[in-house]
Amino acid sequence: MKALSIRGLRKVYKGGLEALKGIDLDVEEGDFFALLGPNGAGKSTTIGIIASLINKTEGEVKVFGYDLDTQLVELKRQIGLVPQEFNFNQFETVRQIVVNQAGYYGVHRNLANERAEKYLKQLGLWEKRNEPARSLSGGMKRRLMIARALLHEPKLLILDEPTAGVDIELRRSMWGYLEDINREGITIILTTHYLEEAESLCRNVAIIDNGVIIKNTSIKRLLATL
Ligand code: ADP
Ligand code: ADP
């Protein structure tokens, strides 16, 4: 089963900038996949389109077989998104932020409470559950967004630059949490501009530059050609 299949994806922003020039991309179920590329390459645009936050100009996007154009509700149910910006209410408690997500997906209250406990424990935030989110460190806030993204139990977790701007120690600790999640069978796609991150974590990688996929291969093969 393919977790993600993209064909001929183009994005032209208002004003005429062509951010994606007809890309193809395949990610297998269970994979840990990196979309690697420099700033401005088109990474955020790509995942924004997959998560249906950005309209595409042209092309086909399928997530676990569900078509973005005709099966949007089912497609969105497959995806948990962790954006780059901290977009939660800093004054709510950690637990509230995760449980509140249930409303968007019709997850029952009891189930939401159960899952919030599970994912907050898994991400090392259970002790912080009654603290306001603003009291958390940057790394903890990022983990909070991951716990929130898992509440509806998506099969595909997409993270936009999960370790941008954090030091190497924090990056390593984040990697451990992500490996844990992937081990449970959740497919992960992350964007990064750190080759090292793709190297340590991912099995397969696509390199995007200037709206074009210039390489799509396993990490092993990529490293062999460098
Ligand atoms: P990356 O995530 O790899 O840094 P982006 O997908 O954010 O790249 O951006 C790709 C290109 O699209 C860049 O040239 C960027 O300036 C442009 N871009 C991104 N968002 C918009 C927007 N809302 N309007 C116009 N251009 C945009
Ligand atoms: P403090 O820096 O005092 O802990 P906050 O935790 O509220 O204050 O951080 C200020 C804001 O900076 C956050 O709300 C968030 O939007 C932004 N921010 C800080 N670190 C990051 C990061 N690693 N990635 C994205 N945004 C960040």
Coordinates of N, CA and C and ligand atoms in Angstrom, one line a residue:
M1 N 0.9 -1.2 0.0 CA 0.0 0.0 0.0 C 0.9 1.2 0.0
K2 N 0.5 2.2 -0.8 CA 1.2 3.5 -0.8 C 0.6 4.4 0.2
A3 N 1.4 5.0 1.0 CA 0.9 6.0 2.0 C 0.7 7.3 1.2
L4 N 1.5 7.6 0.2 CA 1.4 8.8 -0.5 C 1.8 8.6 -2.0
S5 N 1.0 9.2 -2.9 CA 1.3 9.1 -4.3 C 1.0 10.5 -4.9
I6 N 2.0 11.1 -5.5 CA 1.8 12.4 -6.1 C 2.3 12.3 -7.6
R7 N 1.4 12.9 -8.5 CA 1.8 12.9 -9.9 C 1.6 14.2 -10.5
G8 N 2.6 14.7 -11.1 CA 2.5 16.0 -11.8 C 2.1 17.2 -11.0
L9 N 2.5 17.3 -9.8 CA 2.0 18.3 -8.9 C 2.7 19.7 -9.2
R10 N 1.8 20.7 -9.5 CA 2.3 22.0 -9.8 C 1.6 23.0 -8.9
K11 N 2.4 24.0 -8.5 CA 1.8 25.1 -7.7 C 2.3 26.4 -8.2
V12 N 1.4 27.2 -8.7 CA 1.8 28.6 -9.0 C 1.1 29.5 -8.1
Y13 N 1.9 30.3 -7.3 CA 1.3 31.2 -6.3 C 0.8 32.5 -7.1
K14 N -0.1 33.1 -6.4 CA -0.6 34.4 -6.9 C 0.6 35.3 -7.1
G15 N 0.7 36.0 -8.3 CA 1.9 36.7 -8.6 C 2.8 36.0 -9.6
G16 N 2.5 34.7 -9.7 CA 3.2 34.0 -10.8 C 4.3 33.1 -10.4
L17 N 4.8 33.1 -9.1 CA 5.9 32.2 -8.8 C 5.5 30.7 -8.8
E18 N 6.3 30.0 -9.6 CA 6.0 28.5 -9.7 C 6.8 27.8 -8.7
A19 N 6.2 27.5 -7.6 CA 6.9 26.9 -6.4 C 7.1 25.4 -6.7
L20 N 6.2 24.7 -7.4 CA 6.3 23.3 -7.7 C 6.1 23.1 -9.2
K21 N 7.0 22.5 -9.9 CA 7.0 22.4 -11.3 C 6.7 21.1 -11.9
G22 N 5.7 20.4 -11.3 CA 5.3 19.1 -11.8 C 6.0 18.0 -11.1
I23 N 5.9 17.8 -9.8 CA 6.6 16.8 -9.1 C 5.9 15.5 -9.0
D24 N 6.6 14.4 -9.0 CA 6.1 13.0 -8.7 C 6.8 12.6 -7.4
L25 N 6.0 11.9 -6.6 CA 6.5 11.4 -5.3 C 5.7 10.2 -4.8
D26 N 6.4 9.2 -4.3 CA 5.8 8.0 -3.8 C 6.4 7.7 -2.4
V27 N 5.5 7.4 -1.4 CA 6.0 7.0 -0.1 C 5.2 5.8 0.3
E28 N 5.9 4.7 0.6 CA 5.3 3.4 1.0 C 4.8 3.5 2.4
E29 N 3.8 2.7 2.7 CA 3.3 2.6 4.1 C 4.4 2.1 5.0
G30 N 4.5 2.7 6.2 CA 5.5 2.3 7.2 C 6.8 3.0 7.0
D31 N 7.0 3.7 5.9 CA 8.3 4.4 5.7 C 8.6 5.5 6.6
F32 N 9.8 5.9 6.7 CA 10.2 7.1 7.4 C 10.9 7.9 6.3
F33 N 10.3 8.9 5.8 CA 10.7 9.6 4.6 C 11.0 11.0 4.8
A34 N 12.1 11.5 4.2 CA 12.5 12.9 4.3 C 12.4 13.6 3.0
L35 N 11.8 14.8 3.0 CA 11.8 15.7 1.9 C 12.9 16.7 2.2
L36 N 14.0 16.6 1.5 CA 15.2 17.3 1.9 C 15.4 18.4 0.8
G37 N 15.8 19.6 1.3 CA 16.1 20.7 0.3 C 16.3 22.0 1.0
P38 N 16.9 22.9 0.3 CA 17.3 24.2 0.9 C 16.0 25.1 1.1
N39 N 16.2 26.2 1.8 CA 15.0 27.1 2.0 C 14.5 27.6 0.6
G40 N 13.2 27.6 0.5 CA 12.6 28.1 -0.7 C 12.4 27.1 -1.8
A41 N 12.8 25.8 -1.5 CA 12.8 24.8 -2.5 C 11.4 24.3 -2.9
G42 N 10.4 24.4 -1.9 CA 9.1 24.0 -2.2 C 8.6 22.9 -1.2
K43 N 9.3 22.7 -0.1 CA 9.0 21.6 0.9 C 7.6 22.0 1.6
S44 N 7.5 23.2 2.1 CA 6.3 23.5 2.9 C 5.1 23.6 1.9
T45 N 5.3 24.0 0.7 CA 4.3 24.0 -0.3 C 3.8 22.6 -0.5
T46 N 4.7 21.7 -0.7 CA 4.3 20.3 -1.0 C 3.5 19.7 0.2
I47 N 3.9 19.9 1.4 CA 3.2 19.3 2.5 C 1.9 20.1 2.8
G48 N 1.9 21.4 2.5 CA 0.7 22.2 2.7 C -0.4 21.7 1.7
I49 N 0.0 21.3 0.5 CA -1.0 20.8 -0.4 C -1.5 19.4 0.0
I50 N -0.6 18.5 0.5 CA -1.0 17.2 0.9 C -2.0 17.3 2.1
A51 N -1.8 18.2 3.0 CA -2.6 18.4 4.1 C -3.8 19.3 3.8
S52 N -3.9 19.7 2.6 CA -5.1 20.5 2.0 C -5.2 21.9 2.7
L53 N -4.0 22.4 3.1 CA -4.0 23.8 3.6 C -3.7 24.8 2.5
I54 N -3.2 24.3 1.4 CA -2.8 25.1 0.2 C -3.5 24.5 -1.0
N55 N -4.1 25.3 -1.9 CA -4.6 24.7 -3.1 C -3.6 24.4 -4.1
K56 N -3.7 23.3 -4.8 CA -2.8 23.0 -5.9 C -3.2 23.7 -7.1
T57 N -2.3 23.8 -8.1 CA -2.7 24.4 -9.4 C -3.0 23.2 -10.3
E58 N -2.3 22.1 -10.2 CA -2.5 21.0 -11.1 C -1.8 19.8 -10.6
G59 N -2.4 18.6 -10.9 CA -1.7 17.3 -10.5 C -2.6 16.5 -9.6
E60 N -2.1 15.3 -9.3 CA -2.9 14.3 -8.5 C -2.2 14.0 -7.2
V61 N -3.0 14.0 -6.1 CA -2.4 13.7 -4.8 C -3.3 12.6 -4.1
K62 N -2.7 11.5 -3.8 CA -3.5 10.4 -3.1 C -2.8 10.0 -1.8
V63 N -3.6 9.9 -0.7 CA -3.0 9.5 0.6 C -3.8 8.2 1.0
F64 N -3.0 7.1 1.1 CA -3.6 5.8 1.3 C -4.8 5.5 0.4
G65 N -4.5 5.9 -0.9 CA -5.5 5.7 -1.9 C -6.6 6.7 -2.0
Y66 N -6.8 7.6 -1.0 CA -7.8 8.6 -1.1 C -7.4 9.8 -1.9
D67 N -8.2 10.2 -2.8 CA -7.9 11.3 -3.7 C -8.2 12.7 -3.1
L68 N -7.3 13.6 -3.2 CA -7.4 14.9 -2.6 C -8.6 15.6 -3.2
D69 N -8.9 15.4 -4.5 CA -10.0 16.1 -5.2 C -11.4 15.6 -4.9
T70 N -11.5 14.3 -4.6 CA -12.8 13.7 -4.5 C -13.1 13.0 -3.2
Q71 N -12.0 12.8 -2.4 CA -12.2 12.1 -1.1 C -11.5 12.9 0.0
L72 N -11.8 14.1 0.1 CA -11.0 15.0 1.0 C -11.2 14.7 2.5
V73 N -12.4 14.3 2.9 CA -12.7 14.0 4.3 C -11.9 12.8 4.7
E74 N -11.9 11.7 3.9 CA -11.2 10.5 4.2 C -9.7 10.8 4.2
L75 N -9.3 11.5 3.2 CA -7.8 11.8 3.1 C -7.3 12.5 4.4
K76 N -8.1 13.5 4.8 CA -7.7 14.3 6.0 C -7.6 13.4 7.2
R77 N -8.5 12.4 7.3 CA -8.5 11.6 8.5 C -7.2 10.7 8.6
Q78 N -6.6 10.5 7.4 CA -5.3 9.7 7.4 C -4.1 10.5 7.9
I79 N -4.2 11.8 8.0 CA -3.1 12.7 8.2 C -3.1 13.4 9.5
G80 N -1.9 13.3 10.2 CA -1.6 14.2 11.3 C -0.5 15.2 10.9
L81 N -0.8 16.5 11.1 CA 0.2 17.5 10.6 C 0.8 18.2 11.8
V82 N 2.1 18.3 11.7 CA 2.8 19.1 12.7 C 3.5 20.3 12.0
P83 N 2.8 21.5 12.0 CA 3.4 22.6 11.3 C 4.6 23.2 12.0
Q84 N 5.3 24.1 11.3 CA 6.5 24.7 11.9 C 6.2 25.6 13.0
E85 N 5.1 26.4 12.9 CA 4.8 27.4 13.9 C 4.1 26.8 15.0
F86 N 4.3 27.3 16.2 CA 3.5 26.9 17.4 C 2.1 27.6 17.3
N87 N 1.1 26.8 16.9 CA -0.2 27.4 16.6 C -1.3 27.0 17.6
F88 N -0.9 26.8 18.8 CA -1.8 26.5 19.9 C -2.0 27.7 20.8
N89 N -3.0 27.6 21.6 CA -3.3 28.7 22.6 C -2.3 28.5 23.7
Q90 N -1.4 29.4 23.9 CA -0.3 29.3 24.9 C -0.9 29.3 26.3
F91 N -2.1 29.7 26.5 CA -2.7 29.8 27.9 C -3.5 28.6 28.3
E92 N -3.8 27.7 27.3 CA -4.5 26.5 27.7 C -3.4 25.5 28.2
T93 N -4.0 24.5 29.0 CA -3.1 23.5 29.5 C -2.7 22.5 28.4
V94 N -1.6 21.8 28.7 CA -1.1 20.8 27.7 C -2.2 19.8 27.4
R95 N -2.8 19.3 28.5 CA -3.9 18.3 28.3 C -5.1 18.8 27.4
Q96 N -5.5 20.1 27.8 CA -6.6 20.7 27.1 C -6.3 20.8 25.6
I97 N -5.1 21.2 25.2 CA -4.7 21.4 23.8 C -4.9 20.1 23.1
V98 N -4.4 19.0 23.7 CA -4.5 17.7 23.0 C -6.0 17.2 22.9
V99 N -6.7 17.3 24.1 CA -8.1 16.8 24.1 C -9.0 17.6 23.2
N100 N -8.8 18.9 23.1 CA -9.6 19.7 22.3 C -9.6 19.3 20.8
Q101 N -8.5 18.7 20.4 CA -8.4 18.3 19.0 C -9.5 17.3 18.6
A102 N -10.0 16.6 19.6 CA -11.0 15.6 19.4 C -12.2 16.1 18.6
G103 N -12.6 17.4 18.9 CA -13.7 18.0 18.3 C -13.7 18.0 16.8
Y104 N -12.5 18.2 16.3 CA -12.3 18.3 14.8 C -12.5 17.0 14.1
Y105 N -12.4 15.9 14.8 CA -12.4 14.6 14.2 C -13.5 13.7 14.7
G106 N -14.4 14.3 15.5 CA -15.5 13.5 16.1 C -15.0 12.4 17.0
V107 N -13.9 12.6 17.6 CA -13.4 11.5 18.6 C -14.2 11.7 19.9
H108 N -14.8 10.6 20.4 CA -15.6 10.7 21.6 C -14.7 11.2 22.8
R109 N -15.4 11.8 23.8 CA -14.7 12.5 24.9 C -13.8 11.4 25.7
N110 N -14.5 10.3 26.1 CA -13.7 9.3 26.9 C -12.5 8.8 26.1
L111 N -12.7 8.5 24.9 CA -11.6 8.0 24.0 C -10.5 9.1 23.9
A112 N -11.0 10.3 23.8 CA -10.0 11.4 23.7 C -9.1 11.5 24.9
N113 N -9.8 11.4 26.1 CA -9.0 11.4 27.4 C -8.0 10.3 27.4
E114 N -8.5 9.1 27.1 CA -7.6 7.9 27.1 C -6.4 8.1 26.2
R115 N -6.7 8.6 24.9 CA -5.6 8.8 24.0 C -4.7 9.9 24.4
A116 N -5.2 11.0 24.9 CA -4.4 12.1 25.4 C -3.4 11.6 26.4
E117 N -3.8 10.7 27.3 CA -2.9 10.2 28.3 C -1.8 9.3 27.6
K118 N -2.3 8.5 26.7 CA -1.3 7.6 26.0 C -0.2 8.4 25.3
Y119 N -0.7 9.4 24.5 CA 0.3 10.2 23.7 C 1.1 11.2 24.5
L120 N 0.5 11.7 25.5 CA 1.3 12.6 26.4 C 2.4 11.9 27.1
K121 N 2.0 10.6 27.6 CA 3.1 9.8 28.2 C 4.1 9.4 27.2
Q122 N 3.7 9.0 26.0 CA 4.7 8.6 25.0 C 5.7 9.7 24.7
L123 N 5.2 10.9 24.7 CA 6.0 12.1 24.3 C 6.6 12.8 25.5
G124 N 6.6 12.1 26.7 CA 7.2 12.7 27.8 C 6.6 14.0 28.4
L125 N 5.3 14.1 28.3 CA 4.7 15.4 28.7 C 3.6 15.2 29.7
W126 N 3.5 13.9 30.2 CA 2.4 13.6 31.1 C 2.5 14.4 32.4
E127 N 3.7 14.6 32.9 CA 3.9 15.4 34.2 C 3.5 16.8 34.0
K128 N 3.5 17.3 32.7 CA 3.3 18.7 32.4 C 1.8 18.9 32.1
R129 N 0.9 17.9 32.2 CA -0.4 17.9 31.6 C -1.2 19.1 32.1
N130 N -1.0 19.5 33.3 CA -1.9 20.6 33.9 C -1.2 22.0 33.8
E131 N 0.0 22.1 33.2 CA 0.7 23.3 33.0 C 0.2 24.1 31.8
P132 N 0.2 25.4 31.8 CA -0.1 26.1 30.6 C 1.0 25.9 29.5
A133 N 0.6 25.8 28.3 CA 1.6 25.5 27.2 C 2.7 26.5 27.2
R134 N 2.4 27.7 27.6 CA 3.5 28.7 27.4 C 4.6 28.5 28.4
S135 N 4.4 27.6 29.4 CA 5.5 27.3 30.4 C 6.5 26.3 29.8
L136 N 6.1 25.7 28.7 CA 7.0 24.6 28.2 C 8.2 25.2 27.4
S137 N 9.3 24.4 27.4 CA 10.4 24.7 26.6 C 10.0 24.5 25.1
G138 N 10.9 25.0 24.2 CA 10.6 24.9 22.7 C 10.5 23.4 22.3
G139 N 11.4 22.6 22.8 CA 11.3 21.2 22.4 C 10.0 20.5 22.9
M140 N 9.6 20.9 24.1 CA 8.3 20.3 24.7 C 7.1 20.8 23.9
K141 N 7.2 22.0 23.4 CA 6.1 22.6 22.6 C 5.9 21.8 21.3
R142 N 7.1 21.5 20.8 CA 7.1 20.7 19.5 C 6.5 19.3 19.8
R143 N 6.8 18.7 20.9 CA 6.3 17.4 21.2 C 4.8 17.5 21.5
L144 N 4.4 18.6 22.1 CA 2.9 18.8 22.3 C 2.2 18.8 21.0
M145 N 2.8 19.4 20.0 CA 2.1 19.5 18.7 C 2.0 18.1 18.1
I146 N 3.0 17.3 18.4 CA 3.0 15.9 17.9 C 1.9 15.1 18.6
A147 N 1.8 15.2 19.9 CA 0.8 14.5 20.6 C -0.6 14.9 20.1
R148 N -0.8 16.2 19.9 CA -2.1 16.7 19.4 C -2.4 16.1 18.0
A149 N -1.3 16.0 17.2 CA -1.5 15.5 15.8 C -1.9 14.0 15.8
L150 N -1.5 13.3 16.9 CA -1.8 11.9 16.9 C -3.2 11.5 17.5
L151 N -3.9 12.5 18.0 CA -5.1 12.2 18.8 C -6.1 11.4 17.9
H152 N -6.3 11.7 16.7 CA -7.3 11.0 15.8 C -6.7 9.8 15.2
E153 N -5.5 9.4 15.7 CA -4.8 8.2 15.2 C -4.6 8.1 13.7
P154 N -3.9 9.1 13.1 CA -3.6 9.1 11.7 C -2.7 8.0 11.3
K155 N -2.7 7.6 10.1 CA -1.7 6.6 9.6 C -0.5 7.2 9.1
L156 N -0.6 8.5 8.8 CA 0.6 9.3 8.2 C 0.8 10.5 9.0
L157 N 2.0 10.7 9.6 CA 2.3 11.9 10.3 C 3.3 12.7 9.5
I158 N 2.9 14.0 9.3 CA 3.7 14.9 8.5 C 4.3 16.0 9.3
L159 N 5.6 16.2 9.3 CA 6.2 17.2 10.2 C 7.0 18.2 9.3
D160 N 6.7 19.5 9.5 CA 7.5 20.5 8.7 C 8.6 21.0 9.6
E161 N 9.8 20.6 9.2 CA 11.1 21.1 9.9 C 10.9 20.9 11.4
P162 N 10.8 19.6 11.9 CA 10.5 19.4 13.3 C 11.6 19.9 14.2
T163 N 12.8 20.0 13.7 CA 14.0 20.4 14.5 C 14.7 21.7 14.1
A164 N 14.0 22.5 13.3 CA 14.6 23.7 12.8 C 15.0 24.6 14.0
G165 N 16.2 25.1 14.0 CA 16.6 26.1 15.0 C 16.8 25.5 16.4
V166 N 16.9 24.2 16.6 CA 17.2 23.7 17.9 C 18.6 23.0 17.9
D167 N 19.2 23.0 19.0 CA 20.6 22.5 19.1 C 20.6 21.0 18.9
I168 N 21.8 20.4 18.7 CA 22.0 19.0 18.3 C 21.4 18.1 19.3
E169 N 21.6 18.4 20.6 CA 21.1 17.5 21.7 C 19.6 17.4 21.6
L170 N 18.9 18.5 21.5 CA 17.5 18.5 21.4 C 17.0 17.8 20.2
R171 N 17.8 18.0 19.1 CA 17.4 17.3 17.8 C 17.5 15.8 18.0
R172 N 18.5 15.3 18.6 CA 18.7 13.9 18.9 C 17.5 13.4 19.7
S173 N 17.1 14.1 20.7 CA 16.1 13.6 21.6 C 14.7 13.6 20.8
M174 N 14.5 14.6 20.0 CA 13.3 14.5 19.1 C 13.3 13.3 18.2
W175 N 14.5 13.0 17.6 CA 14.6 11.9 16.8 C 14.1 10.6 17.4
G176 N 14.5 10.4 18.7 CA 14.1 9.2 19.5 C 12.6 9.1 19.5
Y177 N 11.9 10.2 19.8 CA 10.4 10.2 19.9 C 9.8 9.8 18.5
L178 N 10.4 10.3 17.5 CA 9.9 10.1 16.1 C 10.1 8.6 15.7
E179 N 11.3 8.1 16.1 CA 11.5 6.7 15.8 C 10.5 5.8 16.5
D180 N 10.2 6.1 17.7 CA 9.2 5.4 18.5 C 7.9 5.3 17.8
I181 N 7.4 6.5 17.3 CA 6.2 6.6 16.6 C 6.2 5.8 15.3
N182 N 7.2 5.9 14.6 CA 7.4 5.1 13.4 C 7.4 3.6 13.6
R183 N 8.0 3.2 14.7 CA 8.0 1.8 15.1 C 6.6 1.2 15.3
E184 N 5.7 2.0 15.7 CA 4.3 1.6 16.0 C 3.6 1.4 14.6
G185 N 4.2 1.7 13.5 CA 3.6 1.5 12.2 C 3.1 2.7 11.6
I186 N 3.3 3.9 12.2 CA 2.8 5.1 11.6 C 3.9 5.6 10.6
T187 N 3.4 5.9 9.3 CA 4.3 6.4 8.3 C 4.7 7.8 8.6
I188 N 5.9 8.2 8.5 CA 6.3 9.5 8.8 C 7.0 10.2 7.6
I189 N 6.6 11.4 7.3 CA 7.2 12.2 6.3 C 7.6 13.5 7.0
L190 N 8.9 13.8 6.9 CA 9.3 15.1 7.5 C 10.1 15.9 6.4
T191 N 10.0 17.2 6.6 CA 10.9 18.1 5.7 C 12.0 18.5 6.6
T192 N 13.2 18.7 5.9 CA 14.3 19.1 6.7 C 15.4 19.7 5.7
H193 N 16.2 20.6 6.2 CA 17.3 21.0 5.4 C 18.6 20.5 6.0
Y194 N 18.5 19.6 7.0 CA 19.7 18.9 7.6 C 19.8 17.6 6.9
L195 N 20.9 17.4 6.1 CA 21.2 16.1 5.6 C 21.3 15.1 6.7
E196 N 22.0 15.5 7.8 CA 22.3 14.6 8.9 C 21.0 14.1 9.5
E197 N 19.9 14.9 9.5 CA 18.7 14.4 10.0 C 18.1 13.3 9.2
A198 N 18.1 13.5 7.9 CA 17.6 12.5 7.0 C 18.4 11.2 7.1
E199 N 19.7 11.4 7.2 CA 20.7 10.3 7.4 C 20.4 9.4 8.6
S200 N 20.2 10.1 9.7 CA 20.0 9.3 11.0 C 18.7 8.7 11.1
L201 N 17.7 9.2 10.5 CA 16.3 8.8 10.8 C 15.6 8.1 9.7
C202 N 15.9 8.5 8.5 CA 15.0 8.1 7.4 C 15.5 7.0 6.6
R203 N 14.6 6.2 6.0 CA 15.0 5.2 5.1 C 15.0 5.7 3.6
N204 N 14.1 6.5 3.3 CA 14.1 7.0 1.9 C 14.0 8.5 1.9
V205 N 14.4 9.1 0.8 CA 14.5 10.6 0.7 C 14.3 11.1 -0.7
A206 N 13.6 12.2 -0.7 CA 13.6 13.0 -2.0 C 14.2 14.3 -1.8
I207 N 15.1 14.7 -2.7 CA 15.7 16.0 -2.7 C 15.0 16.9 -3.6
I208 N 14.5 18.0 -3.1 CA 13.8 19.0 -3.9 C 14.6 20.3 -4.0
D209 N 14.6 20.8 -5.2 CA 15.3 22.1 -5.3 C 14.6 22.9 -6.4
N210 N 14.2 24.1 -6.0 CA 13.6 25.0 -7.0 C 12.4 24.4 -7.6
G211 N 11.6 23.7 -6.8 CA 10.3 23.2 -7.3 C 10.4 21.9 -8.1
V212 N 11.6 21.3 -8.1 CA 11.9 20.1 -8.9 C 12.5 19.0 -8.0
I213 N 12.0 17.8 -8.1 CA 12.6 16.7 -7.4 C 13.8 16.2 -8.2
I214 N 15.0 16.4 -7.6 CA 16.2 16.1 -8.3 C 16.7 14.7 -8.0
K215 N 16.2 14.1 -6.9 CA 16.6 12.8 -6.6 C 15.6 12.2 -5.7
N216 N 15.3 10.9 -5.8 CA 14.3 10.2 -5.0 C 14.9 8.8 -4.8
T217 N 15.4 8.5 -3.6 CA 16.2 7.3 -3.5 C 16.3 6.8 -2.0
S218 N 16.9 5.7 -1.7 CA 17.1 5.3 -0.3 C 18.3 6.1 0.2
I219 N 18.3 6.3 1.5 CA 19.4 7.0 2.2 C 20.7 6.3 1.9
K220 N 20.7 5.0 1.9 CA 21.9 4.2 1.6 C 22.5 4.6 0.3
R221 N 21.6 4.6 -0.8 CA 22.1 4.9 -2.1 C 22.6 6.4 -2.2
L222 N 21.8 7.3 -1.5 CA 22.2 8.7 -1.6 C 23.6 8.9 -1.0
L223 N 23.9 8.2 0.1 CA 25.2 8.4 0.8 C 26.3 7.8 -0.1
A224 N 25.9 6.7 -0.8 CA 26.9 6.1 -1.6 C 27.3 7.0 -2.8
T225 N 26.5 7.9 -3.2 CA 26.8 8.7 -4.4 C 27.4 10.1 -4.0
L226 N 27.5 10.4 -2.7 CA 28.0 11.7 -2.2 C 29.5 11.7 -2.3
Ligands
ADP1 P1 10.6 25.6 1.6 O1 9.5 25.0 2.5 O2 11.4 24.5 0.9 O3 11.4 26.6 2.3 P2 8.3 26.9 0.4 O4 7.4 25.8 -0.1 O5 8.0 27.6 1.6 O6 9.8 26.3 0.4 O7 8.5 28.0 -0.8 C1 8.7 27.7 -2.1 C2 8.7 29.0 -2.9 O8 7.4 29.5 -2.9 C3 9.6 30.0 -2.4 O9 10.1 30.8 -3.5 C4 8.6 30.9 -1.6 O10 9.1 32.2 -1.5 C5 7.4 30.8 -2.4 N1 6.2 31.0 -1.6 C6 5.8 30.3 -0.5 N2 4.6 30.7 0.0 C7 4.2 31.7 -0.8 C8 3.0 32.5 -0.9 N3 2.0 32.4 0.0 N4 2.9 33.4 -1.9 C9 3.9 33.5 -2.8 N5 5.0 32.8 -2.8 C10 5.2 31.9 -1.9
ADP2 P1 9.7 32.1 25.5 O1 10.7 32.3 24.5 O2 9.8 33.1 26.6 O3 9.6 30.6 26.0 P2 7.4 31.4 24.0 O4 7.7 30.0 24.5 O5 6.0 32.0 24.0 O6 8.3 32.4 24.9 O7 8.1 31.6 22.5 C1 7.8 32.7 21.8 C2 7.3 32.3 20.4 O8 8.4 32.0 19.6 C3 6.5 31.1 20.4 O9 5.1 31.3 20.7 C4 6.7 30.5 19.0 O10 5.7 31.1 18.1 C5 8.1 31.0 18.7 N1 9.0 29.9 18.7 C6 10.0 29.7 19.6 N2 10.7 28.7 19.3 C7 10.3 28.2 18.2 C8 10.6 27.1 17.3 N3 11.6 26.2 17.6 N4 9.9 26.9 16.2 C9 8.9 27.8 15.9 N5 8.5 28.8 16.6 C10 9.2 29.0 17.8

